[in-house]
Amino acid sequence: MKDYVVYQPSTFPEFRVAELESLASLYNIPLDLSHHDNQSPFLVIPLENDDQARQLISRAVMSYGIYELWGIGKTYEELHADVKARSADKFAKYKESSFKFDFKSYHGKQSNRSKIKIIESFGYLEFDGKIDLQNPEETFIVMEEYPYNDKGKSETITNLLFAREIALSQRASGVVEKYDLKKRKYIGTTSFEAELSLVSCNLAQVAPGKIVYDPFAGTGSFLVTAANFGGIPIGSDIDIRMVTGKSKDCNIQSNFEQYGTAGNFVDVLTMDFTHNALRSDLQIDTILCDPPYGVREGLRVLGAKNEDKAAGREKHVYNGETAYLRREFIPPKKPYQLSSLLEDLLQFASERLPIGGRLAFWMPTANDNFEETIIPQHKSLELLHCLEQSFNQWSRRLVVYVKRDESYQGVTSNGLKEKNIKDFRERYFKKFAD
Ligand SMILES: C[S@@+](CC[C@H](N)C(=O)[O-])C[C@H]1O[C@@H](n2cnc3c(N)ncnc32)[C@H](O)[C@@H]1O
């Protein structure tokens, strides 16, 4: 085993770790996260070799890259001593390679003049290769951590690492910018931001050639990001306007064309999830969604508020045809509770996912009454993650489950229903006052 450093963005620390765990489990890589520190963007992990490091990081969204660790210290003196003690056997291997040095500094930075001095202090490496800033064979990184608010006074550095670049991630190649909603052709008020949509795909373990179903597809944010990782997306939505889009050239299909992944896209259908019409033998590998919670879009299912009135309508005839059998017929809908919808979603996942398949969805919660116990559970789905993105008075949580085999002894529960927690929509519009 060798030590590697993963360099991560400072946002969403919980998501960073969970994403690494998920990718490690996807590729069967044992992962030791004992050095993880929420406050630091540099995470040291032991791995077998560079190939394993490349595999772990290539599709990461919450990491920039992975580097072979050459030394650590709290001061430059300590760092140089550690590089010589730990990595002297590596110096000769890179003696003739073209190379460059780079800096990753957190909460501070060096002036260009002091960077040059620091680079010169690594003279004992005795690299004779050409310095190539554009396309070097090797990149060596000096990683510096300063205490928050010290504005990079070099005497206050708290942690230093020196490492050789092994691989950069999809994030470093600009995947978050590529899927930025501002650049997307077809979006709506419910479209989900690019970064966490991509991360959700990694946590759901969307994989090449595997079918990903979003039952509440809306404008298809999860469908396009799933295709980015090679998934084969299928969506459904109760609202036909979402499915048809704004025009012939501005719809979910045109978004796939924009990203060059139209070949992956199966289709979206207008359908109430709770009256699901997907064939029961259709293999769904992953379910990933953002269920309606009623703030920007209604949570509705097929049915009528007043059953007696609706029964009379069944007899309506239009132009000699039974009205409800006509193609243009728009069926009545009735409001539904989020707690019931989530229960239906877990049940559906337990029936349709293969063993090891994942269900991931975003669930809104009011911050003042959140307890883990309101996260719904199903006896055959193990809860892996419940990760929070916090807003002011409310949060949304990415909840991730894996389908287990019969030997798994889970429990089925619906905390929202049991604790009689009011529907999120109602609390949202009453500004969480009670
Ligand atoms: C939060 S939005 C999802 C937005 C989506 N992630 C996007 O990228 O636009 C929830 C969606 O669920 C749809 N919906 C509401 N009730 C539904 C039901 N019973 N079955 C299927 N879709 C439903 C709404 O029309 C809405 O588009």
PDB file of N, CA, C and O and ligand atoms in Angstrom, residues 190-192 214-222 236-239 242 271-274 290-293 297-301 341, ligand 1:
ATOM      1  N   THR A 190     -38.091  23.759 -11.607  1.00  0.00           N
ATOM      2  CA  THR A 190     -37.740  22.612 -10.768  1.00  0.00           C
ATOM      3  C   THR A 190     -36.384  21.998 -11.131  1.00  0.00           C
ATOM      4  O   THR A 190     -35.974  21.017 -10.503  1.00  0.00           O
ATOM      5  N   SER A 191     -35.695  22.554 -12.117  1.00  0.00           N
ATOM      6  CA  SER A 191     -34.423  21.939 -12.544  1.00  0.00           C
ATOM      7  C   SER A 191     -33.444  21.907 -11.373  1.00  0.00           C
ATOM      8  O   SER A 191     -33.378  22.836 -10.570  1.00  0.00           O
ATOM      9  N   PHE A 192     -32.671  20.834 -11.307  1.00  0.00           N
ATOM     10  CA  PHE A 192     -31.782  20.610 -10.166  1.00  0.00           C
ATOM     11  C   PHE A 192     -30.366  21.030 -10.546  1.00  0.00           C
ATOM     12  O   PHE A 192     -29.865  20.683 -11.609  1.00  0.00           O
ATOM     13  N   ASP A 214     -35.848   7.864 -13.346  1.00  0.00           N
ATOM     14  CA  ASP A 214     -36.294   9.003 -12.531  1.00  0.00           C
ATOM     15  C   ASP A 214     -37.804   9.109 -12.676  1.00  0.00           C
ATOM     16  O   ASP A 214     -38.315   9.527 -13.710  1.00  0.00           O
ATOM     17  N   PRO A 215     -38.554   8.700 -11.630  1.00  0.00           N
ATOM     18  CA  PRO A 215     -40.020   8.691 -11.725  1.00  0.00           C
ATOM     19  C   PRO A 215     -40.631  10.083 -11.733  1.00  0.00           C
ATOM     20  O   PRO A 215     -41.795  10.234 -12.075  1.00  0.00           O
ATOM     21  N   PHE A 216     -39.874  11.103 -11.309  1.00  0.00           N
ATOM     22  CA  PHE A 216     -40.397  12.483 -11.235  1.00  0.00           C
ATOM     23  C   PHE A 216     -39.454  13.368 -12.051  1.00  0.00           C
ATOM     24  O   PHE A 216     -38.833  14.301 -11.546  1.00  0.00           O
ATOM     25  N   ALA A 217     -39.352  13.053 -13.324  1.00  0.00           N
ATOM     26  CA  ALA A 217     -38.251  13.566 -14.145  1.00  0.00           C
ATOM     27  C   ALA A 217     -38.269  15.073 -14.363  1.00  0.00           C
ATOM     28  O   ALA A 217     -37.218  15.687 -14.550  1.00  0.00           O
ATOM     29  N   GLY A 218     -39.442  15.716 -14.344  1.00  0.00           N
ATOM     30  CA  GLY A 218     -39.501  17.165 -14.579  1.00  0.00           C
ATOM     31  C   GLY A 218     -38.774  17.519 -15.867  1.00  0.00           C
ATOM     32  O   GLY A 218     -39.049  16.978 -16.941  1.00  0.00           O
ATOM     33  N   THR A 219     -37.784  18.418 -15.748  1.00  0.00           N
ATOM     34  CA  THR A 219     -37.029  18.829 -16.938  1.00  0.00           C
ATOM     35  C   THR A 219     -35.847  17.884 -17.215  1.00  0.00           C
ATOM     36  O   THR A 219     -35.032  18.162 -18.096  1.00  0.00           O
ATOM     37  N   GLY A 220     -35.720  16.838 -16.418  1.00  0.00           N
ATOM     38  CA  GLY A 220     -34.744  15.790 -16.734  1.00  0.00           C
ATOM     39  C   GLY A 220     -33.323  16.042 -16.233  1.00  0.00           C
ATOM     40  O   GLY A 220     -32.364  15.493 -16.780  1.00  0.00           O
ATOM     41  N   SER A 221     -33.182  16.810 -15.134  1.00  0.00           N
ATOM     42  CA  SER A 221     -31.824  17.109 -14.644  1.00  0.00           C
ATOM     43  C   SER A 221     -31.031  15.842 -14.305  1.00  0.00           C
ATOM     44  O   SER A 221     -29.848  15.740 -14.632  1.00  0.00           O
ATOM     45  N   PHE A 222     -31.681  14.893 -13.625  1.00  0.00           N
ATOM     46  CA  PHE A 222     -30.942  13.675 -13.253  1.00  0.00           C
ATOM     47  C   PHE A 222     -30.737  12.764 -14.458  1.00  0.00           C
ATOM     48  O   PHE A 222     -29.810  11.962 -14.481  1.00  0.00           O
ATOM     49  N   SER A 236     -40.241   9.568 -16.041  1.00  0.00           N
ATOM     50  CA  SER A 236     -41.683   9.760 -16.161  1.00  0.00           C
ATOM     51  C   SER A 236     -42.064  10.975 -15.334  1.00  0.00           C
ATOM     52  O   SER A 236     -41.342  11.371 -14.413  1.00  0.00           O
ATOM     53  N   ASP A 237     -43.180  11.586 -15.700  1.00  0.00           N
ATOM     54  CA  ASP A 237     -43.694  12.732 -14.952  1.00  0.00           C
ATOM     55  C   ASP A 237     -45.193  12.810 -15.188  1.00  0.00           C
ATOM     56  O   ASP A 237     -45.664  12.526 -16.293  1.00  0.00           O
ATOM     57  N   ILE A 238     -45.905  13.197 -14.173  1.00  0.00           N
ATOM     58  CA  ILE A 238     -47.361  13.263 -14.307  1.00  0.00           C
ATOM     59  C   ILE A 238     -47.790  14.450 -15.173  1.00  0.00           C
ATOM     60  O   ILE A 238     -48.877  14.472 -15.728  1.00  0.00           O
ATOM     61  N   ASP A 239     -46.909  15.436 -15.301  1.00  0.00           N
ATOM     62  CA  ASP A 239     -47.249  16.673 -16.008  1.00  0.00           C
ATOM     63  C   ASP A 239     -46.744  16.609 -17.451  1.00  0.00           C
ATOM     64  O   ASP A 239     -45.532  16.664 -17.705  1.00  0.00           O
ATOM     65  N   MET A 242     -44.082  19.029 -18.828  1.00  0.00           N
ATOM     66  CA  MET A 242     -42.664  18.758 -18.543  1.00  0.00           C
ATOM     67  C   MET A 242     -42.100  17.845 -19.623  1.00  0.00           C
ATOM     68  O   MET A 242     -40.979  18.003 -20.093  1.00  0.00           O
ATOM     69  N   MET A 271     -46.888   9.940 -16.833  1.00  0.00           N
ATOM     70  CA  MET A 271     -47.419   8.836 -16.025  1.00  0.00           C
ATOM     71  C   MET A 271     -47.421   9.244 -14.554  1.00  0.00           C
ATOM     72  O   MET A 271     -46.504   9.922 -14.091  1.00  0.00           O
ATOM     73  N   ASP A 272     -48.447   8.822 -13.874  1.00  0.00           N
ATOM     74  CA  ASP A 272     -48.464   8.989 -12.419  1.00  0.00           C
ATOM     75  C   ASP A 272     -47.619   7.857 -11.838  1.00  0.00           C
ATOM     76  O   ASP A 272     -47.912   6.678 -12.074  1.00  0.00           O
ATOM     77  N   PHE A 273     -46.605   8.211 -11.064  1.00  0.00           N
ATOM     78  CA  PHE A 273     -45.728   7.174 -10.515  1.00  0.00           C
ATOM     79  C   PHE A 273     -46.501   6.119  -9.719  1.00  0.00           C
ATOM     80  O   PHE A 273     -46.167   4.935  -9.760  1.00  0.00           O
ATOM     81  N   THR A 274     -47.559   6.582  -9.023  1.00  0.00           N
ATOM     82  CA  THR A 274     -48.288   5.643  -8.159  1.00  0.00           C
ATOM     83  C   THR A 274     -49.212   4.707  -8.963  1.00  0.00           C
ATOM     84  O   THR A 274     -49.826   3.813  -8.415  1.00  0.00           O
ATOM     85  N   ASP A 290     -35.945  13.420  -7.422  1.00  0.00           N
ATOM     86  CA  ASP A 290     -36.215  14.583  -6.592  1.00  0.00           C
ATOM     87  C   ASP A 290     -37.740  14.654  -6.520  1.00  0.00           C
ATOM     88  O   ASP A 290     -38.367  15.342  -7.332  1.00  0.00           O
ATOM     89  N   PRO A 291     -38.358  13.896  -5.590  1.00  0.00           N
ATOM     90  CA  PRO A 291     -39.826  13.808  -5.590  1.00  0.00           C
ATOM     91  C   PRO A 291     -40.469  15.180  -5.371  1.00  0.00           C
ATOM     92  O   PRO A 291     -39.853  16.067  -4.788  1.00  0.00           O
ATOM     93  N   PRO A 292     -41.708  15.343  -5.829  1.00  0.00           N
ATOM     94  CA  PRO A 292     -42.379  16.638  -5.669  1.00  0.00           C
ATOM     95  C   PRO A 292     -42.661  16.875  -4.196  1.00  0.00           C
ATOM     96  O   PRO A 292     -43.106  15.964  -3.512  1.00  0.00           O
ATOM     97  N   TYR A 293     -42.332  18.062  -3.696  1.00  0.00           N
ATOM     98  CA  TYR A 293     -42.740  18.327  -2.321  1.00  0.00           C
ATOM     99  C   TYR A 293     -43.721  19.481  -2.261  1.00  0.00           C
ATOM    100  O   TYR A 293     -44.023  20.006  -1.219  1.00  0.00           O
ATOM    101  N   GLU A 297     -44.093  22.755  -7.435  1.00  0.00           N
ATOM    102  CA  GLU A 297     -44.901  21.905  -8.309  1.00  0.00           C
ATOM    103  C   GLU A 297     -45.835  21.098  -7.420  1.00  0.00           C
ATOM    104  O   GLU A 297     -45.507  20.825  -6.275  1.00  0.00           O
ATOM    105  N   GLY A 298     -47.011  20.756  -7.943  1.00  0.00           N
ATOM    106  CA  GLY A 298     -47.986  20.050  -7.122  1.00  0.00           C
ATOM    107  C   GLY A 298     -47.617  18.589  -6.913  1.00  0.00           C
ATOM    108  O   GLY A 298     -47.011  17.981  -7.781  1.00  0.00           O
ATOM    109  N   LEU A 299     -47.950  18.076  -5.734  1.00  0.00           N
ATOM    110  CA  LEU A 299     -47.814  16.635  -5.528  1.00  0.00           C
ATOM    111  C   LEU A 299     -49.208  16.059  -5.760  1.00  0.00           C
ATOM    112  O   LEU A 299     -50.088  16.218  -4.919  1.00  0.00           O
ATOM    113  N   ARG A 300     -49.374  15.446  -6.911  1.00  0.00           N
ATOM    114  CA  ARG A 300     -50.708  14.956  -7.267  1.00  0.00           C
ATOM    115  C   ARG A 300     -50.604  13.533  -7.788  1.00  0.00           C
ATOM    116  O   ARG A 300     -49.570  13.138  -8.316  1.00  0.00           O
ATOM    117  N   VAL A 301     -51.696  12.824  -7.615  1.00  0.00           N
ATOM    118  CA  VAL A 301     -51.787  11.478  -8.196  1.00  0.00           C
ATOM    119  C   VAL A 301     -53.124  11.379  -8.924  1.00  0.00           C
ATOM    120  O   VAL A 301     -54.018  12.216  -8.709  1.00  0.00           O
ATOM    121  N   LEU A 341     -46.154   9.109  -0.647  1.00  0.00           N
ATOM    122  CA  LEU A 341     -45.406   8.961  -1.901  1.00  0.00           C
ATOM    123  C   LEU A 341     -44.041   8.301  -1.637  1.00  0.00           C
ATOM    124  O   LEU A 341     -43.599   7.436  -2.393  1.00  0.00           O
TER     125      LEU A 341
HETATM  126  C1  LIG B   1     -39.217  18.396  -7.740  1.00  0.00           C
HETATM  127  S1  LIG B   1     -39.821  18.117  -9.338  1.00  0.00           S
HETATM  128  C2  LIG B   1     -38.529  17.231 -10.073  1.00  0.00           C
HETATM  129  C3  LIG B   1     -37.727  18.124 -10.923  1.00  0.00           C
HETATM  130  C4  LIG B   1     -36.714  17.455 -11.768  1.00  0.00           C
HETATM  131  N1  LIG B   1     -35.646  16.879 -10.973  1.00  0.00           N
HETATM  132  C5  LIG B   1     -36.154  18.431 -12.802  1.00  0.00           C
HETATM  133  O1  LIG B   1     -34.997  18.285 -13.143  1.00  0.00           O
HETATM  134  O2  LIG B   1     -36.874  19.324 -13.250  1.00  0.00           O
HETATM  135  C6  LIG B   1     -41.028  16.904  -9.139  1.00  0.00           C
HETATM  136  C7  LIG B   1     -41.766  16.502 -10.396  1.00  0.00           C
HETATM  137  O3  LIG B   1     -42.676  15.469 -10.029  1.00  0.00           O
HETATM  138  C8  LIG B   1     -43.820  15.583 -10.861  1.00  0.00           C
HETATM  139  N2  LIG B   1     -44.903  14.852 -10.188  1.00  0.00           N
HETATM  140  C9  LIG B   1     -45.754  15.278  -9.235  1.00  0.00           C
HETATM  141  N3  LIG B   1     -46.571  14.273  -8.873  1.00  0.00           N
HETATM  142  C10 LIG B   1     -46.215  13.189  -9.619  1.00  0.00           C
HETATM  143  C11 LIG B   1     -46.684  11.850  -9.705  1.00  0.00           C
HETATM  144  N4  LIG B   1     -47.692  11.424  -8.955  1.00  0.00           N
HETATM  145  N5  LIG B   1     -46.097  11.017 -10.604  1.00  0.00           N
HETATM  146  C12 LIG B   1     -45.094  11.440 -11.401  1.00  0.00           C
HETATM  147  N6  LIG B   1     -44.611  12.701 -11.361  1.00  0.00           N
HETATM  148  C13 LIG B   1     -45.160  13.563 -10.486  1.00  0.00           C
HETATM  149  C14 LIG B   1     -44.026  17.075 -10.992  1.00  0.00           C
HETATM  150  O4  LIG B   1     -44.768  17.355 -12.180  1.00  0.00           O
HETATM  151  C15 LIG B   1     -42.602  17.580 -11.056  1.00  0.00           C
HETATM  152  O5  LIG B   1     -42.164  17.758 -12.382  1.00  0.00           O
END
